[in-house]
Amino acid sequence: MASKLTKPGLLKNVVKRSYGAQAAAQQTNYTLPQHQPQVTSLPSGVVVASQENNSPVSRVAVLFKAGSRYEAPSQVGASHMLRTCVGLGTNNTTAFSITRSLQQLGGSLEAEGGREHILYGLEVIRDNLDGGLELLGEVSTQPAFKAWEVKENLRRVKTELALREPSTLALEMLHKAAFRNTGLANSLFMSDFKIGKLSPDTGMEDGER
């Protein structure tokens, strides 16, 4: 009686599995090309830094020199308000439209802030980058700060203030003591007594910097 191992069907399966293992080994040995960061200065003064990382998801960020250190006494807390207002209505579109566009593009929007800069960041599927850039430009340069949206957004500000950790509060106080009487002493967060007292025209008070 012939051995089961010599049957044609079994031998074909063994050969196919061997070919599959070789193909998998070839794929794991492939490495993507490496690219160096590139920095370009535009005639307008805007500096663009970019790097190709071959990722299926692209990340783009826009930074403005508008951190808390640049706030005048009447503007303290404005940078915190700017961070929390990301995604609200602009001069050309509504908050609902922004949310729907992000979902269709497969993207997410965020805002971060420090004492030097405010960052608007976008993560989006690589193939939809053009639409994502258009949306990021709209959100970061055309905010409307509609009075009713800003008022409703105060709940988010209060929540962020309530969720601060003790280490964060301690660091804020140390920073204020180290840089007192300078813009660097300004907190990254809005003070409780300032909630509801900043208007959309706050940036124009006491003159623009």
mmCIF file of C-alpha atoms in Angstrom:
data_model
loop_
_atom_site.group_PDB
_atom_site.id
_atom_site.type_symbol
_atom_site.label_atom_id
_atom_site.label_comp_id
_atom_site.label_asym_id
_atom_site.label_seq_id
_atom_site.Cartn_x
_atom_site.Cartn_y
_atom_site.Cartn_z
ATOM 1 C CA MET A 1 0.000 0.000 0.000
ATOM 2 C CA ALA A 2 1.388 3.406 -0.925
ATOM 3 C CA SER A 3 2.393 5.745 1.834
ATOM 4 C CA LYS A 4 0.028 8.627 2.496
ATOM 5 C CA LEU A 5 2.927 11.090 2.212
ATOM 6 C CA THR A 6 3.448 10.169 -1.430
ATOM 7 C CA LYS A 7 -0.052 11.060 -2.512
ATOM 8 C CA PRO A 8 -0.041 13.942 -5.073
ATOM 9 C CA GLY A 9 -2.546 16.061 -3.122
ATOM 10 C CA LEU A 10 -0.440 16.111 0.020
ATOM 11 C CA LEU A 11 2.750 16.872 -1.869
ATOM 12 C CA LYS A 12 1.113 19.823 -3.632
ATOM 13 C CA ASN A 13 -0.019 21.263 -0.304
ATOM 14 C CA VAL A 14 3.498 20.956 1.132
ATOM 15 C CA VAL A 15 4.987 22.683 -1.914
ATOM 16 C CA LYS A 16 2.425 25.494 -1.768
ATOM 17 C CA ARG A 17 3.121 26.097 1.913
ATOM 18 C CA SER A 18 6.847 26.269 1.157
ATOM 19 C CA TYR A 19 6.262 28.871 -1.545
ATOM 20 C CA GLY A 20 4.041 30.858 0.836
ATOM 21 C CA ALA A 21 6.722 30.866 3.533
ATOM 22 C CA GLN A 22 9.330 32.102 1.035
ATOM 23 C CA ALA A 23 7.042 34.934 -0.088
ATOM 24 C CA ALA A 24 6.415 35.978 3.529
ATOM 25 C CA ALA A 25 10.157 35.980 4.205
ATOM 26 C CA GLN A 26 10.753 38.233 1.189
ATOM 27 C CA GLN A 27 8.123 40.731 2.372
ATOM 28 C CA THR A 28 9.564 41.008 5.875
ATOM 29 C CA ASN A 29 13.013 41.810 4.431
ATOM 30 C CA TYR A 30 11.697 44.819 2.481
ATOM 31 C CA THR A 31 12.505 48.214 3.983
ATOM 32 C CA LEU A 32 10.906 51.510 3.035
ATOM 33 C CA PRO A 33 13.166 54.294 1.779
ATOM 34 C CA GLN A 34 14.328 56.796 4.372
ATOM 35 C CA HIS A 35 13.872 60.543 3.824
ATOM 36 C CA GLN A 36 15.546 63.443 5.583
ATOM 37 C CA PRO A 37 13.542 66.367 7.036
ATOM 38 C CA GLN A 38 13.261 69.403 4.791
ATOM 39 C CA VAL A 39 12.858 73.004 5.954
ATOM 40 C CA THR A 40 11.698 75.702 3.540
ATOM 41 C CA SER A 41 11.268 79.444 4.169
ATOM 42 C CA LEU A 42 8.579 81.066 2.037
ATOM 43 C CA PRO A 43 8.745 84.705 0.854
ATOM 44 C CA SER A 44 5.895 85.512 3.245
ATOM 45 C CA GLY A 45 8.095 84.546 6.192
ATOM 46 C CA VAL A 46 6.289 81.271 6.863
ATOM 47 C CA VAL A 47 8.634 78.385 7.672
ATOM 48 C CA VAL A 48 7.569 74.940 6.428
ATOM 49 C CA ALA A 49 9.140 71.781 7.864
ATOM 50 C CA SER A 50 8.264 68.416 6.329
ATOM 51 C CA GLN A 51 9.370 64.787 6.284
ATOM 52 C CA GLU A 52 8.202 61.845 4.208
ATOM 53 C CA ASN A 53 7.750 58.770 6.438
ATOM 54 C CA ASN A 54 5.766 56.566 4.026
ATOM 55 C CA SER A 55 2.903 56.351 6.507
ATOM 56 C CA PRO A 56 -0.690 55.760 5.314
ATOM 57 C CA VAL A 57 -1.721 58.547 7.687
ATOM 58 C CA SER A 58 -0.453 62.116 7.255
ATOM 59 C CA ARG A 59 -0.046 64.571 10.097
ATOM 60 C CA VAL A 60 0.013 68.319 9.493
ATOM 61 C CA ALA A 61 0.334 71.076 12.079
ATOM 62 C CA VAL A 62 0.114 74.862 11.926
ATOM 63 C CA LEU A 63 1.827 76.851 14.672
ATOM 64 C CA PHE A 64 1.093 80.454 15.561
ATOM 65 C CA LYS A 65 3.271 82.598 17.787
ATOM 66 C CA ALA A 66 0.333 83.270 20.085
ATOM 67 C CA GLY A 67 1.116 81.486 23.343
ATOM 68 C CA SER A 68 0.146 82.721 26.783
ATOM 69 C CA ARG A 69 3.316 84.817 27.173
ATOM 70 C CA TYR A 70 1.951 87.280 24.594
ATOM 71 C CA GLU A 71 -1.292 87.955 26.486
ATOM 72 C CA ALA A 72 -1.852 91.451 27.840
ATOM 73 C CA PRO A 73 -3.387 91.768 31.331
ATOM 74 C CA SER A 74 -6.849 92.151 29.804
ATOM 75 C CA GLN A 75 -6.270 89.085 27.598
ATOM 76 C CA VAL A 76 -5.130 86.548 30.215
ATOM 77 C CA GLY A 77 -6.751 83.206 29.417
ATOM 78 C CA ALA A 78 -7.285 83.993 25.722
ATOM 79 C CA SER A 79 -4.873 81.284 24.527
ATOM 80 C CA HIS A 80 -6.718 78.687 26.639
ATOM 81 C CA MET A 81 -9.972 79.814 25.065
ATOM 82 C CA LEU A 82 -8.474 79.508 21.588
ATOM 83 C CA ARG A 83 -7.460 75.907 22.262
ATOM 84 C CA THR A 84 -10.903 74.887 23.415
ATOM 85 C CA CYS A 85 -12.659 76.633 20.523
ATOM 86 C CA VAL A 86 -11.010 74.517 17.841
ATOM 87 C CA GLY A 87 -13.632 72.970 15.583
ATOM 88 C CA LEU A 88 -16.281 75.628 16.192
ATOM 89 C CA GLY A 89 -17.872 77.537 13.336
ATOM 90 C CA THR A 90 -15.744 79.683 11.031
ATOM 91 C CA ASN A 91 -16.531 82.603 8.764
ATOM 92 C CA ASN A 92 -17.323 80.193 5.937
ATOM 93 C CA THR A 93 -18.681 77.005 7.514
ATOM 94 C CA THR A 94 -20.421 75.613 10.582
ATOM 95 C CA ALA A 95 -19.191 73.341 13.363
ATOM 96 C CA PHE A 96 -21.476 70.588 12.066
ATOM 97 C CA SER A 97 -19.974 70.849 8.591
ATOM 98 C CA ILE A 98 -16.436 70.677 10.013
ATOM 99 C CA THR A 99 -17.286 67.533 11.982
ATOM 100 C CA ARG A 100 -18.934 65.889 8.978
ATOM 101 C CA SER A 101 -15.986 66.737 6.714
ATOM 102 C CA LEU A 102 -13.531 65.246 9.214
ATOM 103 C CA GLN A 103 -15.523 62.033 9.311
ATOM 104 C CA GLN A 104 -15.667 61.813 5.521
ATOM 105 C CA LEU A 105 -11.924 62.444 5.220
ATOM 106 C CA GLY A 106 -11.043 59.951 7.939
ATOM 107 C CA GLY A 107 -9.300 62.609 10.003
ATOM 108 C CA SER A 108 -9.087 64.132 13.463
ATOM 109 C CA LEU A 109 -8.437 67.676 14.604
ATOM 110 C CA GLU A 110 -6.718 68.908 17.758
ATOM 111 C CA ALA A 111 -5.289 72.046 19.316
ATOM 112 C CA GLU A 112 -2.411 72.379 21.756
ATOM 113 C CA GLY A 113 -0.930 75.407 23.411
ATOM 114 C CA GLY A 114 2.146 76.503 25.307
ATOM 115 C CA ARG A 115 3.668 79.754 26.401
ATOM 116 C CA GLU A 116 5.233 80.364 23.001
ATOM 117 C CA HIS A 117 2.888 78.863 20.404
ATOM 118 C CA ILE A 118 -0.593 77.572 19.679
ATOM 119 C CA LEU A 119 -0.738 74.484 17.467
ATOM 120 C CA TYR A 120 -3.590 73.301 15.283
ATOM 121 C CA GLY A 121 -2.968 69.697 14.239
ATOM 122 C CA LEU A 122 -4.646 67.394 11.742
ATOM 123 C CA GLU A 123 -4.290 63.652 11.200
ATOM 124 C CA VAL A 124 -5.882 62.366 8.020
ATOM 125 C CA ILE A 125 -5.691 59.445 5.594
ATOM 126 C CA ARG A 126 -2.862 60.126 3.163
ATOM 127 C CA ASP A 127 -5.073 59.975 0.072
ATOM 128 C CA ASN A 128 -7.350 62.684 1.530
ATOM 129 C CA LEU A 129 -4.567 65.101 2.486
ATOM 130 C CA ASP A 130 -5.623 67.835 0.037
ATOM 131 C CA GLY A 131 -9.087 68.068 1.547
ATOM 132 C CA GLY A 132 -7.615 67.919 5.037
ATOM 133 C CA LEU A 133 -5.274 70.837 4.337
ATOM 134 C CA GLU A 134 -8.168 72.932 3.102
ATOM 135 C CA LEU A 135 -10.107 72.173 6.280
ATOM 136 C CA LEU A 136 -7.118 72.872 8.530
ATOM 137 C CA GLY A 137 -6.560 76.232 6.876
ATOM 138 C CA GLU A 138 -10.213 77.136 7.378
ATOM 139 C CA VAL A 139 -10.224 76.186 11.069
ATOM 140 C CA SER A 140 -6.921 77.823 11.936
ATOM 141 C CA THR A 141 -7.238 81.111 10.043
ATOM 142 C CA GLN A 142 -10.982 81.825 9.779
ATOM 143 C CA PRO A 143 -12.517 81.252 13.249
ATOM 144 C CA ALA A 144 -15.731 83.218 13.736
ATOM 145 C CA PHE A 145 -16.013 83.025 17.564
ATOM 146 C CA LYS A 146 -19.773 83.315 17.443
ATOM 147 C CA ALA A 147 -21.046 84.570 20.789
ATOM 148 C CA TRP A 148 -23.454 81.667 21.407
ATOM 149 C CA GLU A 149 -20.818 79.054 20.534
ATOM 150 C CA VAL A 150 -18.219 80.677 22.769
ATOM 151 C CA LYS A 151 -20.718 80.809 25.628
ATOM 152 C CA GLU A 152 -21.606 77.141 25.221
ATOM 153 C CA ASN A 153 -17.903 76.279 25.051
ATOM 154 C CA LEU A 154 -17.366 77.621 28.592
ATOM 155 C CA ARG A 155 -18.537 74.256 29.945
ATOM 156 C CA ARG A 156 -15.529 72.641 28.312
ATOM 157 C CA VAL A 157 -13.223 75.262 29.839
ATOM 158 C CA LYS A 158 -14.633 74.609 33.311
ATOM 159 C CA THR A 159 -14.189 70.868 32.825
ATOM 160 C CA GLU A 160 -10.542 71.267 31.839
ATOM 161 C CA LEU A 161 -9.897 73.468 34.862
ATOM 162 C CA ALA A 162 -11.534 70.951 37.177
ATOM 163 C CA LEU A 163 -9.514 68.034 35.778
ATOM 164 C CA ARG A 164 -6.075 69.592 36.294
ATOM 165 C CA GLU A 165 -3.747 67.378 38.296
ATOM 166 C CA PRO A 166 -1.929 68.674 41.402
ATOM 167 C CA SER A 167 1.423 68.348 39.607
ATOM 168 C CA THR A 168 0.134 70.629 36.847
ATOM 169 C CA LEU A 169 -0.984 73.256 39.352
ATOM 170 C CA ALA A 170 2.353 73.060 41.160
ATOM 171 C CA LEU A 171 4.271 73.552 37.921
ATOM 172 C CA GLU A 172 2.124 76.551 37.024
ATOM 173 C CA MET A 173 2.857 78.189 40.385
ATOM 174 C CA LEU A 174 6.586 77.511 40.084
ATOM 175 C CA HIS A 175 6.605 79.030 36.611
ATOM 176 C CA LYS A 176 4.766 82.096 37.861
ATOM 177 C CA ALA A 177 7.268 82.580 40.694
ATOM 178 C CA ALA A 178 10.301 82.102 38.456
ATOM 179 C CA PHE A 179 9.161 84.523 35.751
ATOM 180 C CA ARG A 180 7.112 87.013 37.745
ATOM 181 C CA ASN A 181 6.386 90.381 36.146
ATOM 182 C CA THR A 182 6.999 88.944 32.660
ATOM 183 C CA GLY A 183 4.794 87.342 30.034
ATOM 184 C CA LEU A 184 6.258 83.929 30.810
ATOM 185 C CA ALA A 185 4.505 84.087 34.173
ATOM 186 C CA ASN A 186 1.113 83.883 32.457
ATOM 187 C CA SER A 187 -0.674 80.604 33.065
ATOM 188 C CA LEU A 188 -1.582 78.163 30.329
ATOM 189 C CA PHE A 189 -5.069 78.060 31.806
ATOM 190 C CA MET A 190 -7.801 80.617 32.236
ATOM 191 C CA SER A 191 -8.396 81.906 35.765
ATOM 192 C CA ASP A 192 -11.784 81.207 37.322
ATOM 193 C CA PHE A 193 -12.630 84.902 37.549
ATOM 194 C CA LYS A 194 -11.993 85.301 33.797
ATOM 195 C CA ILE A 195 -14.527 82.690 32.710
ATOM 196 C CA GLY A 196 -17.210 84.354 30.626
ATOM 197 C CA LYS A 197 -15.413 87.724 30.562
ATOM 198 C CA LEU A 198 -13.448 87.298 27.336
ATOM 199 C CA SER A 199 -15.242 88.439 24.186
ATOM 200 C CA PRO A 200 -14.490 87.690 20.526
ATOM 201 C CA ASP A 201 -12.910 91.164 20.331
ATOM 202 C CA THR A 202 -10.447 90.522 23.168
ATOM 203 C CA GLY A 203 -7.525 90.265 20.749
ATOM 204 C CA MET A 204 -8.118 93.873 19.696
ATOM 205 C CA GLU A 205 -8.088 95.287 23.221
ATOM 206 C CA ASP A 206 -5.079 97.397 24.217
ATOM 207 C CA GLY A 207 -3.814 97.100 20.643
ATOM 208 C CA GLU A 208 -2.496 94.158 18.686
ATOM 209 C CA ARG A 209 0.988 92.845 19.404
#
